[in-house]
Amino acid sequence: MLKAKVTVTLKKSILDPQGSAVEKALKSMGYPVDEVRIGKYMEVTLPEAARGNATEMMHEICRKLLSNPVIEDYRFELEDKE
Amino acid sequence: MLKAKVTVTLKKSILDPQGSAVEKALKSMGYPVDEVRIGKYMEVTLPEAARGNATEMMHEICRKLLSNPVIEDYRFELEDKE
């Protein structure tokens, strides 16, 4: 089996109010942080049969369902799952 | 500056209804996926001054604010930010 580890992040130009809230919370707790940006993480397990076109399929899945290409970037890595 | 890339995932024994929903959506779109698990991803930028104890500080931040240790696991990697 294959596992795709997908990370979706807001594009740099897009405001991230959730990240700002966490940043403020950390500062109020006394931690010296400069910035916090929040994204999503997904693990998609694929069957062995999908190995041949896994990369193209994952690009399609990321574009169509897992990310919003207007405001988000995605990246993923494929690895073998024991 | 330093950047900590934090990934928070649900422990294996915890049900992930959000992941199940995405899994069903992908299957209904014709994609052969076995399982989808959804987590969180955060990037924390730290000032140069925090370099000395960055690892301990990030463990503390992850335990106290970014994850719920009862149902979630976290991991992070530190990297230099240009």
XYZ file of N, CA and C in Angstrom:
492
model
N 0.832 -1.199 0.000
C 0.000 0.000 0.000
C 0.868 1.251 0.000
N 0.248 2.297 -0.452
C 0.943 3.584 -0.540
C 0.255 4.582 0.372
N 1.046 5.459 0.954
C 0.430 6.528 1.738
C 0.868 7.875 1.177
N -0.106 8.738 0.897
C 0.199 10.093 0.444
C 0.004 11.034 1.622
N 1.050 11.775 1.953
C 0.961 12.761 3.030
C 0.807 14.131 2.404
N -0.376 14.704 2.561
C -0.724 15.961 1.887
C -0.708 17.115 2.886
N -0.060 18.199 2.522
C -0.081 19.416 3.334
C -0.678 20.540 2.514
N -1.695 21.183 3.052
C -2.336 22.299 2.361
C -2.113 23.558 3.191
N -1.570 24.574 2.576
C -1.295 25.822 3.305
C -1.926 26.999 2.578
N -2.280 28.028 3.320
C -2.776 29.263 2.712
C -1.648 29.929 1.939
N -1.961 30.491 0.776
C -0.945 31.247 0.052
C -0.453 32.401 0.928
N 0.782 32.809 0.684
C 1.422 33.826 1.532
C 0.610 35.122 1.601
N -0.058 35.479 0.500
C -0.766 36.766 0.453
C -2.116 36.727 1.158
N -2.557 35.540 1.591
C -3.878 35.419 2.203
C -3.764 35.551 3.720
N -4.608 36.396 4.300
C -4.619 36.581 5.752
C -5.008 35.280 6.449
N -4.420 35.022 7.614
C -4.702 33.797 8.353
C -5.127 34.158 9.785
N -6.411 34.494 9.977
C -6.865 34.926 11.310
C -6.703 33.845 12.371
N -6.851 32.582 11.978
C -6.685 31.483 12.937
C -5.232 31.443 13.437
N -4.302 31.617 12.488
C -2.886 31.651 12.866
C -2.590 32.845 13.759
N -3.175 34.014 13.440
C -2.954 35.201 14.275
C -3.442 34.970 15.692
N -4.591 34.271 15.823
C -5.136 34.014 17.158
C -4.192 33.123 17.964
N -3.654 32.086 17.313
C -2.719 31.196 18.002
C -1.446 31.956 18.372
N -0.992 32.814 17.446
C 0.205 33.624 17.691
C 0.012 34.500 18.932
N -1.155 35.156 19.009
C -1.427 36.008 20.170
C -1.485 35.196 21.451
N -2.116 34.025 21.376
C -2.209 33.160 22.557
C -0.819 32.762 23.037
N 0.050 32.390 22.096
C 1.404 31.972 22.474
C 2.174 33.138 23.088
N 2.036 34.327 22.494
C 2.728 35.491 23.043
C 2.229 35.803 24.450
N 0.908 35.687 24.646
C 0.367 35.995 25.976
C 0.816 34.949 26.999
N 1.213 33.775 26.511
C 1.738 32.751 27.423
C 3.248 32.923 27.630
N 3.828 33.941 26.982
C 5.241 34.241 27.207
C 6.206 33.585 26.235
N 5.683 32.969 25.169
C 6.587 32.347 24.202
C 6.963 33.355 23.122
N 8.266 33.481 22.832
C 8.719 34.435 21.826
C 8.535 33.859 20.425
N 7.354 34.033 19.823
C 7.159 33.547 18.455
C 6.947 34.742 17.525
N 7.389 34.601 16.280
C 7.252 35.698 15.322
C 5.943 35.600 14.555
N 5.600 34.377 14.120
C 4.408 34.226 13.291
C 3.921 32.787 13.368
N 2.599 32.621 13.270
C 2.033 31.278 13.184
C 1.098 31.246 11.978
N 1.253 30.234 11.143
C 0.349 30.044 10.000
C -0.242 28.651 10.137
N -1.539 28.544 9.893
C -2.202 27.261 10.103
C -2.673 26.674 8.779
N -2.450 25.394 8.625
C -2.875 24.710 7.407
C -3.559 23.393 7.734
N -3.657 22.549 6.729
C -4.296 21.255 6.922
C -3.314 20.148 6.556
N -3.518 19.002 7.164
C -2.678 17.853 6.877
C -3.579 16.650 6.658
N -3.351 15.905 5.614
C -4.177 14.732 5.338
C -3.326 13.558 4.915
N -3.684 12.386 5.393
C -3.012 11.166 4.949
C -4.005 10.344 4.143
N -3.671 10.078 2.901
C -4.550 9.298 2.027
C -3.859 7.966 1.741
N -4.497 6.877 2.147
C -3.936 5.552 1.876
C -4.494 5.027 0.568
N -3.592 4.630 -0.319
C -3.994 4.157 -1.640
C -3.715 2.664 -1.757
N -4.554 1.935 -2.496
C -4.292 0.510 -2.681
C -3.115 0.297 -3.622
N -2.511 -0.873 -3.535
C -1.358 -1.222 -4.367
C -1.659 -0.975 -5.853
N -2.915 -1.235 -6.249
C -3.285 -1.114 -7.663
C -3.139 0.306 -8.188
N -3.134 1.274 -7.299
C -3.066 2.673 -7.735
C -1.631 3.154 -7.914
N -0.658 2.280 -7.661
C 0.742 2.714 -7.662
C 1.147 3.374 -8.982
N 0.686 2.778 -10.091
C 1.117 3.244 -11.420
C 0.891 4.726 -11.642
N -0.303 5.209 -11.301
C -0.595 6.618 -11.587
C -0.901 7.403 -10.305
N -0.249 7.007 -9.216
C -0.542 7.611 -7.913
C -0.259 9.116 -7.924
N 0.859 9.526 -8.522
C 1.225 10.943 -8.495
C 0.185 11.794 -9.224
N -0.204 11.370 -10.426
C -1.191 12.150 -11.178
C -2.529 12.167 -10.432
N -2.912 11.002 -9.883
C -4.185 10.912 -9.175
C -4.192 11.848 -7.963
N -3.103 11.872 -7.226
C -3.048 12.729 -6.040
C -3.107 14.213 -6.422
N -2.423 14.598 -7.512
C -2.534 15.990 -7.967
C -3.994 16.336 -8.249
N -4.691 15.413 -8.921
C -6.100 15.634 -9.267
C -6.946 15.760 -7.995
N -6.744 14.827 -7.056
C -7.497 14.834 -5.796
C -7.242 16.134 -5.029
N -5.983 16.559 -4.985
C -5.638 17.782 -4.252
C -6.309 18.994 -4.896
N -6.266 19.046 -6.212
C -6.863 20.195 -6.891
C -8.376 20.217 -6.758
N -8.990 19.030 -6.885
C -10.451 18.969 -6.931
C -11.115 19.002 -5.564
N -10.495 18.361 -4.574
C -11.216 18.188 -3.313
C -10.465 18.687 -2.077
N -9.156 18.456 -2.028
C -8.465 18.705 -0.761
C -8.001 20.146 -0.591
N -7.887 20.882 -1.677
C -7.446 22.273 -1.522
C -8.308 23.190 -2.380
N -8.258 24.451 -2.055
C -8.900 25.479 -2.862
C -7.786 26.245 -3.578
N -7.577 25.944 -4.857
C -6.407 26.493 -5.562
C -6.382 28.013 -5.616
N -7.517 28.656 -5.370
C -7.543 30.123 -5.410
C -6.758 30.719 -4.230
N -6.889 30.100 -3.077
C -6.248 30.693 -1.891
C -5.228 29.763 -1.229
N -5.121 28.511 -1.706
C -4.242 27.561 -1.019
C -3.225 26.921 -1.964
N -2.097 26.555 -1.391
C -1.108 25.734 -2.079
C -1.143 24.340 -1.463
N -0.803 23.341 -2.234
C -0.698 22.000 -1.659
C 0.630 21.370 -2.057
N 1.054 20.434 -1.249
C 2.186 19.595 -1.630
C 1.945 18.227 -1.007
N 2.527 17.211 -1.591
C 2.370 15.883 -0.998
C 3.599 15.037 -1.268
N 3.785 14.049 -0.429
C 4.820 13.060 -0.713
C 4.200 11.674 -0.592
N 4.659 10.781 -1.450
C 4.151 9.406 -1.447
C 5.172 8.518 -0.758
N 4.692 7.653 0.104
C 5.638 6.703 0.694
C 5.003 5.323 0.819
N 5.854 4.308 0.868
C 5.347 2.955 1.048
C 4.862 2.787 2.469
N 3.734 2.074 2.583
C 3.190 1.842 3.915
C 3.366 0.367 4.232
N 3.886 0.095 5.401
C 4.127 -1.305 5.762
C 2.817 -2.042 6.004
N 16.341 33.240 11.380
C 15.075 32.789 11.964
C 14.918 31.288 11.791
N 14.068 30.759 12.647
C 13.808 29.317 12.611
C 12.343 29.101 12.292
N 12.058 28.019 11.557
C 10.665 27.682 11.329
C 10.408 26.263 11.835
N 9.384 26.124 12.674
C 8.987 24.799 13.152
C 7.757 24.372 12.367
N 7.856 23.218 11.720
C 6.712 22.684 10.972
C 6.077 21.592 11.812
N 4.884 21.881 12.312
C 4.226 20.989 13.266
C 3.085 20.235 12.580
N 3.034 18.937 12.773
C 1.919 18.132 12.267
C 1.235 17.471 13.447
N -0.079 17.658 13.548
C -0.848 17.053 14.633
C -1.834 16.066 14.008
N -1.798 14.817 14.454
C -2.701 13.795 13.898
C -3.479 13.135 15.026
N -4.674 12.667 14.701
C -5.457 11.901 15.668
C -4.753 10.576 15.940
N -4.774 10.139 17.192
C -4.214 8.814 17.498
C -4.970 7.757 16.696
N -4.278 6.644 16.403
C -4.870 5.606 15.539
C -6.196 5.089 16.069
N -6.346 5.026 17.375
C -7.551 4.423 17.945
C -8.752 5.369 17.947
N -8.528 6.625 17.580
C -9.613 7.616 17.617
C -10.318 7.690 16.263
N -11.633 7.622 16.282
C -12.411 7.735 15.046
C -12.219 9.108 14.406
N -12.216 9.144 13.070
C -12.003 10.399 12.355
C -13.154 10.602 11.362
N -14.280 11.136 11.842
C -15.450 11.291 10.965
C -15.187 12.218 9.773
N -14.338 13.233 9.987
C -14.019 14.152 8.891
C -13.268 13.401 7.776
N -12.316 12.563 8.208
C -11.582 11.747 7.241
C -12.507 10.777 6.517
N -13.450 10.167 7.248
C -14.389 9.236 6.611
C -15.223 9.938 5.553
N -15.628 11.174 5.853
C -16.433 11.933 4.894
C -15.645 12.193 3.610
N -14.384 12.592 3.770
C -13.551 12.849 2.589
C -13.326 11.546 1.814
N -13.115 10.451 2.558
C -12.922 9.138 1.929
C -14.143 8.778 1.069
N -15.337 8.951 1.637
C -16.559 8.629 0.884
C -16.690 9.524 -0.341
N -16.377 10.815 -0.171
C -16.468 11.746 -1.302
C -15.534 11.302 -2.421
N -14.290 10.923 -2.050
C -13.326 10.501 -3.071
C -13.794 9.228 -3.766
N -14.328 8.283 -2.977
C -14.816 7.034 -3.591
C -15.965 7.324 -4.540
N -16.865 8.244 -4.125
C -18.016 8.534 -4.985
C -17.575 9.246 -6.257
N -16.376 9.864 -6.221
C -15.837 10.500 -7.422
C -15.034 9.506 -8.264
N -14.973 8.242 -7.795
C -14.318 7.206 -8.588
C -12.852 6.978 -8.272
N -12.339 7.602 -7.214
C -10.930 7.402 -6.876
C -10.772 6.193 -5.941
N -9.861 5.292 -6.252
C -9.660 4.115 -5.414
C -8.803 4.440 -4.201
N -9.413 4.914 -3.130
C -8.633 5.182 -1.919
C -9.062 4.214 -0.815
N -8.116 3.859 0.046
C -8.427 2.928 1.128
C -8.879 3.656 2.383
N -8.177 4.730 2.715
C -8.502 5.436 3.953
C -8.000 6.871 3.873
N -8.716 7.772 4.532
C -8.253 9.151 4.644
C -8.292 9.538 6.119
N -7.200 10.109 6.612
C -7.169 10.622 7.979
C -6.794 12.092 7.905
N -7.471 12.900 8.705
C -7.239 14.340 8.615
C -6.590 14.871 9.889
N -5.617 15.724 9.696
C -4.927 16.299 10.846
C -4.750 17.794 10.656
N -3.855 18.351 11.442
C -3.601 19.784 11.353
C -2.133 20.011 11.040
N -1.862 21.135 10.428
C -0.489 21.489 10.108
C -0.270 22.941 10.517
N 0.807 23.211 11.191
C 1.082 24.583 11.617
C 2.541 24.933 11.398
N 2.793 26.144 10.975
C 4.166 26.631 10.856
C 4.367 27.732 11.882
N 5.321 27.542 12.761
C 5.611 28.528 13.800
C 6.985 29.122 13.513
N 7.026 30.418 13.283
C 8.306 31.080 13.048
C 8.850 31.608 14.367
N 10.088 31.249 14.652
C 10.706 31.643 15.922
C 11.841 32.622 15.656
N 12.059 33.572 16.556
C 13.163 34.508 16.370
C 14.502 33.811 16.632
N 15.544 34.401 16.070
C 16.894 33.857 16.217
C 17.233 33.592 17.693
N 16.736 34.475 18.576
C 17.071 34.379 20.005
C 16.554 33.091 20.629
N 15.576 32.452 20.002
C 14.985 31.248 20.582
C 15.719 29.978 20.169
N 16.771 30.130 19.358
C 17.430 28.957 18.792
C 17.925 27.979 19.865
N 18.481 28.534 20.939
C 19.091 27.694 21.968
C 18.165 26.624 22.525
N 16.926 27.016 22.870
C 16.015 26.044 23.477
C 14.768 25.811 22.623
N 14.939 25.914 21.297
C 13.785 25.820 20.404
C 13.078 24.462 20.527
N 13.843 23.388 20.613
C 13.226 22.059 20.656
C 12.363 21.897 21.896
N 12.918 22.256 23.063
C 12.136 22.114 24.302
C 10.908 23.021 24.267
N 11.103 24.245 23.763
C 9.989 25.185 23.710
C 8.881 24.662 22.803
N 9.244 24.107 21.658
C 8.221 23.603 20.733
C 7.473 22.404 21.334
N 8.194 21.532 22.056
C 7.494 20.424 22.730
C 6.452 20.977 23.700
N 6.853 21.993 24.448
C 5.949 22.604 25.423
C 4.736 23.230 24.731
N 4.994 23.997 23.658
C 3.916 24.648 22.907
C 2.957 23.603 22.329
N 3.518 22.529 21.787
C 2.673 21.487 21.182
C 1.805 20.826 22.245
N 2.398 20.536 23.393
C 1.625 19.865 24.441
C 0.563 20.787 25.025
N 0.919 22.062 25.216
C 0.008 22.971 25.921
C -1.063 23.576 25.034
N -0.720 23.877 23.785
C -1.677 24.644 22.982
C -2.041 24.010 21.642
N -1.062 23.425 20.951
C -1.337 23.024 19.568
C -1.963 21.645 19.446
N -1.826 20.807 20.466
C -2.426 19.473 20.365
C -3.159 19.130 21.652
N -4.039 18.164 21.545
C -4.703 17.599 22.717
C -4.093 16.222 22.957
N -3.183 16.112 23.925
C -2.412 14.875 24.096
C -3.275 13.647 24.398
N -4.530 13.864 24.787
C -5.398 12.726 25.075
C -5.772 11.979 23.789
N -6.025 12.734 22.722
C -6.494 12.085 21.491
C -5.577 12.320 20.296
N -4.542 13.144 20.478
C -3.713 13.482 19.319
C -2.225 13.228 19.574
N -1.525 12.947 18.485
C -0.068 12.895 18.503
C 0.456 14.115 17.756
N 1.643 14.562 18.118
C 2.243 15.638 17.345
C 3.679 15.274 16.995
N 4.139 15.894 15.932
C 5.566 15.820 15.613
C 5.926 17.144 14.956
N 7.223 17.493 15.037
C 7.634 18.733 14.369
C 9.063 18.620 13.906
N 9.406 19.427 12.940
C 10.800 19.540 12.545
C 11.165 21.011 12.489
N 12.386 21.281 12.890
C 12.871 22.664 12.879
C 13.752 22.864 11.670
N 13.579 23.989 11.010
C 14.494 24.271 9.906
C 14.832 25.750 9.866
N 15.974 26.056 9.263
C 16.365 27.455 9.126
C 15.495 28.114 8.082
N 15.127 29.345 8.346
C 14.301 30.076 7.399
C 15.149 31.188 6.824
N 15.141 31.267 5.513
C 15.970 32.287 4.857
C 15.386 33.678 5.106
